[in-house]
Short mmCIF file of C-alpha atoms in Angstrom, two decimals:
data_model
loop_
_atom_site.label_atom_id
_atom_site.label_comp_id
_atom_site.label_asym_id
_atom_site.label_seq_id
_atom_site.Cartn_x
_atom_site.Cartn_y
_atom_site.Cartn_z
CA UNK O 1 -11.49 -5.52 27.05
CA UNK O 2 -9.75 -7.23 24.61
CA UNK O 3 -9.81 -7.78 21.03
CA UNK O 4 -11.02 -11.69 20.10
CA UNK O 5 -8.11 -13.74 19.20
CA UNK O 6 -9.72 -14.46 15.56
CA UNK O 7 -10.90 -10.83 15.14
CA UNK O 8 -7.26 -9.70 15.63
CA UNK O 9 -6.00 -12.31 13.26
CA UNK O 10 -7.88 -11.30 10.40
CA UNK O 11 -7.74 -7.82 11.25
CA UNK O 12 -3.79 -8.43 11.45
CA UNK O 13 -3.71 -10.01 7.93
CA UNK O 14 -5.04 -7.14 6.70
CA UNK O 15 -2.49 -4.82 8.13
CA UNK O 16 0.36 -6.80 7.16
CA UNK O 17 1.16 -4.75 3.99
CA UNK O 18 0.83 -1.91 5.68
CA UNK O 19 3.05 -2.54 9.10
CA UNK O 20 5.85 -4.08 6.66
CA UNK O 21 6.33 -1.43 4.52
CA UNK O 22 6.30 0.99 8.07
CA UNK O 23 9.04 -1.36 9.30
CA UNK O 24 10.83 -0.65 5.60
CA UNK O 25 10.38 2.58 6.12
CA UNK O 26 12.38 2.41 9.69
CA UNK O 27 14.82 -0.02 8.34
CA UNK O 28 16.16 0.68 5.19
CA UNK O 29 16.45 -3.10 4.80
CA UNK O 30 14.02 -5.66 3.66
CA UNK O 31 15.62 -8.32 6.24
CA UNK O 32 15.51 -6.49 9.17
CA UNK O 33 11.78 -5.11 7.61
CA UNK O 34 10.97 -8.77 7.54
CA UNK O 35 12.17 -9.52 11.26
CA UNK O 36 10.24 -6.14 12.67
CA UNK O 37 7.10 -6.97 11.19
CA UNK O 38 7.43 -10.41 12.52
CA UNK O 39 8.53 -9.36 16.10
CA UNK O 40 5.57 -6.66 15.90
CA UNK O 41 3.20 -9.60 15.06
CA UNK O 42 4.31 -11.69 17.85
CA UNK O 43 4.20 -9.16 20.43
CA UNK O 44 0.38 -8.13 18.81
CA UNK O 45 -0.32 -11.38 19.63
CA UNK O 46 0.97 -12.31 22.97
CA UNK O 47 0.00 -9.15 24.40
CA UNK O 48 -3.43 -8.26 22.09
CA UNK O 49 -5.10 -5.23 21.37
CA UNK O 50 -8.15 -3.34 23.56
CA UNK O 51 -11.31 -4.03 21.98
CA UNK O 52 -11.97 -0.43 20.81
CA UNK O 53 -8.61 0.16 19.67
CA UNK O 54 -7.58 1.14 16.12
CA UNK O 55 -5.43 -1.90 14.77
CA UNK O 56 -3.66 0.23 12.61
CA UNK O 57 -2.38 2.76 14.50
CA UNK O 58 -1.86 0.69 17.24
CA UNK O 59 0.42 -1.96 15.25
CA UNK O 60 2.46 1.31 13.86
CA UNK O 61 2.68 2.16 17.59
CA UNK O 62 3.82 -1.31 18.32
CA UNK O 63 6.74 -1.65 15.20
CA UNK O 64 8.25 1.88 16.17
CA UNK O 65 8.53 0.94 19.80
CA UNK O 66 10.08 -2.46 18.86
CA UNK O 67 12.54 -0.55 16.09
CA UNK O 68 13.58 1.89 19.00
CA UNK O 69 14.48 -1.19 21.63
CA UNK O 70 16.28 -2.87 18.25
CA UNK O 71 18.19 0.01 17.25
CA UNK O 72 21.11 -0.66 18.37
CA UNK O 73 21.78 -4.06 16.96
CA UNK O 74 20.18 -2.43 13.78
CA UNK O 75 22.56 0.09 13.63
CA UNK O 76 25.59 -2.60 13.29
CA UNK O 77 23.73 -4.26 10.80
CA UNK O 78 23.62 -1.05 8.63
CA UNK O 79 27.57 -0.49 9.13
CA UNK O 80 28.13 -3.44 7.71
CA UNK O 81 25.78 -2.46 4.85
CA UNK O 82 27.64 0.24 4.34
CA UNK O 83 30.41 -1.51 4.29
CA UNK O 84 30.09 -2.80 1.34
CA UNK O 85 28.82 -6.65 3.03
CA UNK O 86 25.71 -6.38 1.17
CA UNK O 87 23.30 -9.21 1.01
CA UNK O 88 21.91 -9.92 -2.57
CA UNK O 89 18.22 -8.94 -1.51
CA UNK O 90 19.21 -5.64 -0.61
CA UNK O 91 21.14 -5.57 -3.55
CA UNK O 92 17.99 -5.99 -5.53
CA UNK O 93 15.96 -3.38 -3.79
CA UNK O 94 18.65 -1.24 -4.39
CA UNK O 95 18.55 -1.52 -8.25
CA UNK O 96 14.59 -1.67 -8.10
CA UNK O 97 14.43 1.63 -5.80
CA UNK O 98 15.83 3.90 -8.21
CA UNK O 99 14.30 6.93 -8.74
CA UNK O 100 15.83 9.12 -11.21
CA UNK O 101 18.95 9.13 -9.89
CA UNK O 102 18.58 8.42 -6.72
CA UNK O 103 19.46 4.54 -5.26
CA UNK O 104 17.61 2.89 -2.06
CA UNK O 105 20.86 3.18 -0.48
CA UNK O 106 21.40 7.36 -0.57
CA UNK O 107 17.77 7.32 0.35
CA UNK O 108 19.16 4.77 3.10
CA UNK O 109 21.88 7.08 4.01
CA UNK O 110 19.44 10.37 4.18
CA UNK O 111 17.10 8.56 6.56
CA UNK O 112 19.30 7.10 8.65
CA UNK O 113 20.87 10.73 9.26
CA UNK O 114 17.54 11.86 10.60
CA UNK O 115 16.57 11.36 14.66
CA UNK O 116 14.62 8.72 14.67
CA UNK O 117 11.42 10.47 16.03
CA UNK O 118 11.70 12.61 12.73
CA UNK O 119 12.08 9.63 10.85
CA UNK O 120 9.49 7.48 12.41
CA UNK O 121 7.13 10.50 12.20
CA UNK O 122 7.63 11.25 8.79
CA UNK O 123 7.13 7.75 7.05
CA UNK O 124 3.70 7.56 9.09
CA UNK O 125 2.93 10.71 6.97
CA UNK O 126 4.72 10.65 3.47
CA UNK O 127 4.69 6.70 3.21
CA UNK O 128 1.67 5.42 4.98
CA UNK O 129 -0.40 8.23 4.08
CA UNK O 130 -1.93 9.41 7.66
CA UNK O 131 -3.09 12.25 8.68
CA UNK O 132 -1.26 14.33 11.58
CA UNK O 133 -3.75 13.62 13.93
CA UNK O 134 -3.61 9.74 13.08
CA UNK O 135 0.47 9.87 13.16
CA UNK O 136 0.42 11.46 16.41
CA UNK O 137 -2.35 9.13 18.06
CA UNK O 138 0.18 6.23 16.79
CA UNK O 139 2.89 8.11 18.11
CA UNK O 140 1.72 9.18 21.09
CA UNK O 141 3.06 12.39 20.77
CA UNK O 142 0.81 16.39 20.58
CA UNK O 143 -0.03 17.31 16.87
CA UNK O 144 2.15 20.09 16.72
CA UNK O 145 5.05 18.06 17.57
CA UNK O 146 4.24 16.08 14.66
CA UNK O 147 4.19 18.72 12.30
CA UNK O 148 7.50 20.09 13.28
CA UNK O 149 9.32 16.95 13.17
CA UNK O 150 8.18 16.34 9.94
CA UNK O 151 9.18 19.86 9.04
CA UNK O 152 12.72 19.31 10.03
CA UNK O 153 12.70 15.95 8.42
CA UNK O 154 12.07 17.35 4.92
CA UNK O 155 13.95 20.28 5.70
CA UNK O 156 17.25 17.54 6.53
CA UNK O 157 16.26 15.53 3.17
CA UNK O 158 15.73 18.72 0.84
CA UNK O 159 18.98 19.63 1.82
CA UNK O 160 20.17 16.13 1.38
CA UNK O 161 18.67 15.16 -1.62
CA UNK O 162 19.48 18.43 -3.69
CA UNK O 163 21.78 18.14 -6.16
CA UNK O 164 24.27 21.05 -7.83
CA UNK O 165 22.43 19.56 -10.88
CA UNK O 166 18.82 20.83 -9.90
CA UNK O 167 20.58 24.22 -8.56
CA UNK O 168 21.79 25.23 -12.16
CA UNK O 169 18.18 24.10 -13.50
CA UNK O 170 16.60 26.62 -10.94
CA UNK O 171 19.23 29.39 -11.91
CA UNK O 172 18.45 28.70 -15.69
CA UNK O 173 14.35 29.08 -14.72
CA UNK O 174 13.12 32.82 -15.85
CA UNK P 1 3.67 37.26 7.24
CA UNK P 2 6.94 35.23 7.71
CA UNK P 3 6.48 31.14 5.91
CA UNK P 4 8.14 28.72 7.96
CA UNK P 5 9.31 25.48 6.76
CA UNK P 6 6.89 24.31 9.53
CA UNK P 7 3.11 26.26 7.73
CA UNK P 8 4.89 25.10 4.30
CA UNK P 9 5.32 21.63 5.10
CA UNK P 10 2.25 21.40 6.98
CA UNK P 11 0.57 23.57 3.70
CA UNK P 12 2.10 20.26 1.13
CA UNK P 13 -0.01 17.78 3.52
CA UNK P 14 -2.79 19.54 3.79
CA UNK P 15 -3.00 19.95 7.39
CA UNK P 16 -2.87 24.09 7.88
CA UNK P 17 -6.91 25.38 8.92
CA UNK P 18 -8.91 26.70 5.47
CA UNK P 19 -7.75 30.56 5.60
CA UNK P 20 -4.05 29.76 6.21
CA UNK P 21 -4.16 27.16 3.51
CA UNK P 22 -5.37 30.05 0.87
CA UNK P 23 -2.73 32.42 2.12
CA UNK P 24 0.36 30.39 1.90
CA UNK P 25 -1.32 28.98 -1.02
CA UNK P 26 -1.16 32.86 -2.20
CA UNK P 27 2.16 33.62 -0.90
CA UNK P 28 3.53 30.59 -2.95
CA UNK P 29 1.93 32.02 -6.15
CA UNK P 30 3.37 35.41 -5.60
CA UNK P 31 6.87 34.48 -4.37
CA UNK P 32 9.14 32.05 -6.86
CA UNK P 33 11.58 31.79 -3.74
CA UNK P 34 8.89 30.25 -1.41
CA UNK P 35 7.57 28.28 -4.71
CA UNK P 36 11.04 26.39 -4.74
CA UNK P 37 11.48 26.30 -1.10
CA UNK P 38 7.73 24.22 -0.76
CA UNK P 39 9.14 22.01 -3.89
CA UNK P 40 11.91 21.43 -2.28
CA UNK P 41 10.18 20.43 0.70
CA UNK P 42 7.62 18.01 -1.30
CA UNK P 43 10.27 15.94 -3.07
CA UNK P 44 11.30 13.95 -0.38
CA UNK P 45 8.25 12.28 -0.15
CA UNK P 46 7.94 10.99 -3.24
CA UNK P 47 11.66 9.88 -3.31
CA UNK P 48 10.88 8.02 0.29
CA UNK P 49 7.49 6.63 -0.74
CA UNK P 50 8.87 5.14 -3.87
CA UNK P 51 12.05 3.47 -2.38
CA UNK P 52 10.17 1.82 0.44
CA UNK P 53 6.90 0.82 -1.26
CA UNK P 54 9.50 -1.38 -3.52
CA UNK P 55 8.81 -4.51 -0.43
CA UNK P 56 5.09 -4.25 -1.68
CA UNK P 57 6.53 -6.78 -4.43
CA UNK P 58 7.96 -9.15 -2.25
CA UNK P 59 6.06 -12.05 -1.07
CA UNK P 60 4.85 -11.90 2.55
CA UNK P 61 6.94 -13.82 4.80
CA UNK P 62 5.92 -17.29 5.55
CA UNK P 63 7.08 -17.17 8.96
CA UNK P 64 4.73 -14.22 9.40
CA UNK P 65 1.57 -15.25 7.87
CA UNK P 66 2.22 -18.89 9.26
CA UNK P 67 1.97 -16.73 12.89
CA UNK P 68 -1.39 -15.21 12.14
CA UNK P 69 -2.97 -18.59 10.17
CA UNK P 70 -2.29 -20.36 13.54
CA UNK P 71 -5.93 -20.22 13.96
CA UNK P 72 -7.44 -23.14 16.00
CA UNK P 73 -10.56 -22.98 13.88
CA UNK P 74 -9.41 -25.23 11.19
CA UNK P 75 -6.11 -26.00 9.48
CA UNK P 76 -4.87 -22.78 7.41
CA UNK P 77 -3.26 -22.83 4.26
CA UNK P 78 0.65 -21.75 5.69
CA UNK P 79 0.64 -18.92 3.36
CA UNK P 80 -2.23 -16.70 3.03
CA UNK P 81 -0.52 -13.84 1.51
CA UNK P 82 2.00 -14.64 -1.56
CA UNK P 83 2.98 -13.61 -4.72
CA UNK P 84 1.10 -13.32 -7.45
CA UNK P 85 2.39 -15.47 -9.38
CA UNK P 86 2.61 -17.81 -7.00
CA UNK P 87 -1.05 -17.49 -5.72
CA UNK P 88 -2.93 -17.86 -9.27
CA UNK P 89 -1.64 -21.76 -8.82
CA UNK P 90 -2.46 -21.64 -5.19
CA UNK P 91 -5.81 -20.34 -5.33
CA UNK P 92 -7.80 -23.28 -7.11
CA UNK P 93 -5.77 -25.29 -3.89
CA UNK P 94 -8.28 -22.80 -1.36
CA UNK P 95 -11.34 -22.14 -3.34
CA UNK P 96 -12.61 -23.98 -5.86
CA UNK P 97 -14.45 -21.55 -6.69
CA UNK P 98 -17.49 -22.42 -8.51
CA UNK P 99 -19.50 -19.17 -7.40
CA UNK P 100 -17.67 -16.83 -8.97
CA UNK P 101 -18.31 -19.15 -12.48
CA UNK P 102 -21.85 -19.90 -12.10
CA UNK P 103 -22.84 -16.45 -11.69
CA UNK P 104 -20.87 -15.88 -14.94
CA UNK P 105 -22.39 -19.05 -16.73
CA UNK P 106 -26.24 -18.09 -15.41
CA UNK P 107 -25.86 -14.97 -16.51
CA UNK P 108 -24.74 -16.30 -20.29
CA UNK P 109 -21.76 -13.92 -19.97
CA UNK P 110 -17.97 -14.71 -20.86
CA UNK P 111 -16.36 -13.62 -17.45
CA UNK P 112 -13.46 -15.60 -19.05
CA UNK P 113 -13.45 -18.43 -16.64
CA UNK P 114 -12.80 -21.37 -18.39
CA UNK P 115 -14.49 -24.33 -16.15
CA UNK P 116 -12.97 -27.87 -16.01
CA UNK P 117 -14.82 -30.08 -13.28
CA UNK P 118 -11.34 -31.41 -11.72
CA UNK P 119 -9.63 -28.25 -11.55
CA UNK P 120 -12.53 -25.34 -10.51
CA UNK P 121 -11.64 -22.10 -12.02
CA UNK P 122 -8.94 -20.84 -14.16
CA UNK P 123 -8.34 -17.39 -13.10
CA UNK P 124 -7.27 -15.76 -16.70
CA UNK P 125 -9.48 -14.53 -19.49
CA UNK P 126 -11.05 -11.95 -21.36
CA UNK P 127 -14.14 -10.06 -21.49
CA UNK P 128 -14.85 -8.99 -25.14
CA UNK P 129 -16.79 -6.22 -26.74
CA UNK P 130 -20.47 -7.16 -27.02
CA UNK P 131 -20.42 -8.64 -23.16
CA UNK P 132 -22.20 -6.34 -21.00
CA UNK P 133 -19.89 -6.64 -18.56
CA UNK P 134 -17.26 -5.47 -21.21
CA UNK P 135 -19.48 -2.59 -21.55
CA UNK P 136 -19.95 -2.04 -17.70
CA UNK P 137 -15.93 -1.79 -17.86
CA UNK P 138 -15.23 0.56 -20.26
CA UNK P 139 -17.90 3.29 -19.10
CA UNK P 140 -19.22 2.78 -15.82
CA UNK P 141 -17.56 5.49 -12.86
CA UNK P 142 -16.59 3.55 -9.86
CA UNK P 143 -19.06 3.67 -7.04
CA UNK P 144 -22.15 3.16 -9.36
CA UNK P 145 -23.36 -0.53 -10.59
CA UNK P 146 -24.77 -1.61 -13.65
CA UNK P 147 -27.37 -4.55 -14.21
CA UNK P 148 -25.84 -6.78 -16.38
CA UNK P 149 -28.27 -9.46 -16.74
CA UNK P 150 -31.42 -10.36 -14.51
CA UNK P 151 -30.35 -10.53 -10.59
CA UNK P 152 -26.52 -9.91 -11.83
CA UNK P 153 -24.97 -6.47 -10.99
CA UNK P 154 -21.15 -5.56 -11.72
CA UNK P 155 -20.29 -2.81 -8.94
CA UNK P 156 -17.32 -1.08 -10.49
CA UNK P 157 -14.92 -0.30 -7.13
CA UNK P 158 -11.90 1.67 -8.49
CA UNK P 159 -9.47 2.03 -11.42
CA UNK P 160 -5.71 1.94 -11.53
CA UNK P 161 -2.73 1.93 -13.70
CA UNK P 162 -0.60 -1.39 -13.83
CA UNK P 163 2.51 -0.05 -15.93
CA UNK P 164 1.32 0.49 -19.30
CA UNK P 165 -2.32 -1.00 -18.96
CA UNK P 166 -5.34 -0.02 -17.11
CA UNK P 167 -7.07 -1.75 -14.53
CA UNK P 168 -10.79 -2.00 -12.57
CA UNK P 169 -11.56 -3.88 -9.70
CA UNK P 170 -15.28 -4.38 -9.88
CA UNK P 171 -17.85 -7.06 -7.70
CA UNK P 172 -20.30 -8.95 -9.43
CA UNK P 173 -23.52 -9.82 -7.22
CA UNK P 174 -25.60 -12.25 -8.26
CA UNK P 175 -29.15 -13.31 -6.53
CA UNK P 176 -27.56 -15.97 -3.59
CA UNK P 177 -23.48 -14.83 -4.31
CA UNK P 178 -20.74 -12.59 -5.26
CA UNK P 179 -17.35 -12.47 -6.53
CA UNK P 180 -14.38 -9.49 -6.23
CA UNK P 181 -12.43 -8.99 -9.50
CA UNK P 182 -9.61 -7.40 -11.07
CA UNK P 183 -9.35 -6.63 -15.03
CA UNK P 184 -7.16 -5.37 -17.22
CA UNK P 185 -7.68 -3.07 -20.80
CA UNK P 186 -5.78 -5.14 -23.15
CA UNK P 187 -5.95 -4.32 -26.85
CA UNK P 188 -10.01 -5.15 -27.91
CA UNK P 189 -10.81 -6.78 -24.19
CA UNK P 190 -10.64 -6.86 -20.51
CA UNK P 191 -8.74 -10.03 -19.59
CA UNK P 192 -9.83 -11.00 -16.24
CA UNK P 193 -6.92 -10.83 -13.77
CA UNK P 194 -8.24 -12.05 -10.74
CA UNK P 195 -11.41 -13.54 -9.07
CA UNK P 196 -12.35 -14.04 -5.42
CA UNK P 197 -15.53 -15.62 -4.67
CA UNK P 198 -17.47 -13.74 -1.69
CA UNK P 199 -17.90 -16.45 1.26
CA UNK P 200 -21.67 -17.79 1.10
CA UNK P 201 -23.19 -16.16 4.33
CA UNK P 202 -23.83 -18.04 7.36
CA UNK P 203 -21.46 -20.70 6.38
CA UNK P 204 -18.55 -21.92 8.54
CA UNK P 205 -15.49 -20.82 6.01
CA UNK P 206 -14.68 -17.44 7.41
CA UNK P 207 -10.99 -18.75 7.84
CA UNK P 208 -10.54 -19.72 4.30
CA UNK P 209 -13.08 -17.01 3.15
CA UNK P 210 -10.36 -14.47 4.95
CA UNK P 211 -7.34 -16.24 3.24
CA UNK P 212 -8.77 -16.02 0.37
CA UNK P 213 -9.37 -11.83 0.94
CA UNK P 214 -6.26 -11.51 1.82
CA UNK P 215 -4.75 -13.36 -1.05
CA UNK P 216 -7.04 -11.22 -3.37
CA UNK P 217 -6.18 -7.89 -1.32
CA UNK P 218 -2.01 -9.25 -1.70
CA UNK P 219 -2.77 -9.70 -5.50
CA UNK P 220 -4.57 -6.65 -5.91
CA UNK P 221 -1.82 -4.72 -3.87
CA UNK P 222 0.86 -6.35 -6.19
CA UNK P 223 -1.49 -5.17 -9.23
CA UNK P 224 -1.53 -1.85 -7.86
CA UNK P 225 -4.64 -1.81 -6.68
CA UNK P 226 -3.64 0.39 -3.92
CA UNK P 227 -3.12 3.67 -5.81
CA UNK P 228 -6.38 4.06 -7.20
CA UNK P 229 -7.11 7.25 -9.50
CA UNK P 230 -9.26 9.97 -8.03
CA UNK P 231 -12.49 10.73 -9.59
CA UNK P 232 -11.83 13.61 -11.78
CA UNK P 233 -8.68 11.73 -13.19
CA UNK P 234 -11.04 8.74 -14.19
CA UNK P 235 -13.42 10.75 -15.11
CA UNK P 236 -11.15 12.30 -17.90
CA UNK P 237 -10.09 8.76 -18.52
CA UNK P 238 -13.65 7.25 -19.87
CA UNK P 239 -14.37 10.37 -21.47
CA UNK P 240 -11.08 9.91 -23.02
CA UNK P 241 -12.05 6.18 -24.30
CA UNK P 242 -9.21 5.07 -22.08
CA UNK P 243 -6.22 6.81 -23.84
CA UNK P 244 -2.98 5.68 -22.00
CA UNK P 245 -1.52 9.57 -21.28
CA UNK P 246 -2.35 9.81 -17.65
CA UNK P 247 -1.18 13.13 -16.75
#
């Protein structure tokens, strides 16, 4: 059975903030965030939902599979980012993203190193909050393969992410 | 025992069974090495959550929202979901909300709507010491309610920090209707930073009543609604008289 049309609309609002920041999460790019939460949409709504499904993890499900097909045309999109072809929104996030020192665009760069399993795995856990059982129901994948992608995802970004900075801090630590 | 990366990442979300959370959670205390290796491990996250919670702030798409208002049920406002700023002069478009008022105004309390017949409700104002809902607000835990008047009831929901103020979303329910708010601690008051009216039951609005949710859950997701402070931390907090320190 299938979800009523109006139950999966409103259901679907709700969700929106969610599924867009998941598709930010994939992307690195508010535009192509934008266009992946709007292609996950349309396919939620040609296709529906079952009944007794879990809108959440089902629309997750739906965004990552979507991001995989896209990837490649993604992927030239984010050459040219790095190009230095910039488009002023990104340009904004960038600034807005900063934490200490770190810009949306090395975060950018660190993600986009991972596999994308590892990647898609780990913003379902660090960014959207779930649990490893919910990540791998989304994901379709065993539990234990969730935890060990995640694993090597924060093992790839530790090592990314740490600076010779933060090394002589540790060394100056009693 | 050997730590992996794979039992101390797993340990940082919580996900190891009890006894193996206590003994990396003892192997961490006893080894500094391990200590920075799980730190290590842990500051991705917050790097990764931060960067790509930033398109929270951005309005919703229209061409997205304009997909799921497509409703056949009755014509939708094209943009259910929009900025804040953008919303407040929206809103009185969708409701005009005289619910959320008359509960205020029957109850003799200054929810800080200010009331013009054309217009509905303003959606800015403050609620000052001596108001019982200002009371309510300053002391009540969220998940308990307080009777402000006779039939009225503030529910307080959660609490939140919205840069360098504090906020509570709360409901009001009055005898026939309710409302969903948002205020802010400002300097001797709560100033009122958004209210949703809760649809009348039975009635035939459920597609406005849910644009209007989702507007309120957009605003209160822009607010920061959706980082709410655990119990013990606002427990500290109203013992504390709201002091701004939060860690």
């Amino acid at each position: 059975m299938r979800k009523p049309d109006s139950a999966l609309r409103k259901e679907l609002t709700d969700l929106l903030p969610h599924v867009r920041r998941y598709a930010y999460s994939l992307t690195g790019s508010r535009a192509d965030a934008d266009d992946l939460l709007q292609a996950t949409v349309e396919r939620l709504l040609r296709r529906g939902a079952p009944a007794d499904a879990d809108l959440r993890k089902w629309s997750y499900r739906v965004c990552k599979n979507l991001w995989i097909d896209e990837i490649r045309a993604r992927r030239v999109r984010t050459d040219a980012v790095s190009e230095g072809k910039i488009d002023i929104v990104d340009r904004i996030d960038g600034e807005r993203a900063v934490l200490g020192a770190i810009s949306l665009a090395e975060v950018n760069r660190a993600m986009d190193a991972l596999p994308d399993d590892q990647r898609a795995a780990l913003a379902l856990v660090a960014v959207e909050g779930l649990s490893y059982a919910e990540a791998a129901e989304a994901l379709e994948i065993p539990i234990g393969t969730i935890m060990s992608r995640i694993s090597r995802a924060r093992a790839a970004l530790a090592q990314f992410f740490a600076s010779p900075d933060a090394e002589s801090a540790e060394g100056a630590r009693p | 025992m050997t730590i992996t990366d794979d039992m101390l990442s797993a340990f940082l979300d919580g996900e190891l069974p009890p006894e193996e959370m206590k003994r990396v959670a003892a192997a961490i205390d006893a080894d500094a090495g391990l200590r920075r290796r799980a730190e290590a491990l842990a500051a991705p996250d917050a790097i990764i959550k931060h960067a790509y919670s930033a398109i929270d702030d951005a309005p919703m798409p229209a061409s997205v929202t304009a997909l799921l208002a497509d409703a056949e049920i009755e014509p939708q406002p094209e943009n259910n979901v929009i900025a804040l700023r953008a919303r407040v002069t929206r809103q009185r478009e969708i409701w005009r909300l005289p619910i959320a008022a008359s509960i205020a105004l029957a109850a003799g309390i200054a929810l800080g709507l200010s009331i013009t017949p054309k217009e509905g409700v303003q959606i800015a104002g403050a609620v000052k010491p001596g108001d019982a809902l200002f009371a309510a607000l300053e002391t009540t835990p969220s998940g308990e309610t307080r009777a402000l008047a006779d039939g009225l009831n503030a529910a307080m929901v959660l609490t939140f920090r919205a840069g360098e103020t504090w906020c509570r979303e709360f409901t009001l329910a009055g005898p026939n209707d309710g409302a969903r708010a948002i205020a802010c601690r400002e300097e001797d008051a709560w100033a009122v930073k958004l209210v949703a009216a809760e649809a009348p039951a039975g009635e035939g609005y459920a597609t406005a009543a849910s644009a209007v949710s989702a507007a309120f859950d957009a605003g209160a997701v822009a607010l920061g609604a959706d980082e709410p402070l655990d119990a013990a931390r606002e427990a500290a907090l109203l013992r504390s008289g709201w002091a701004m320190a939060s860690d």
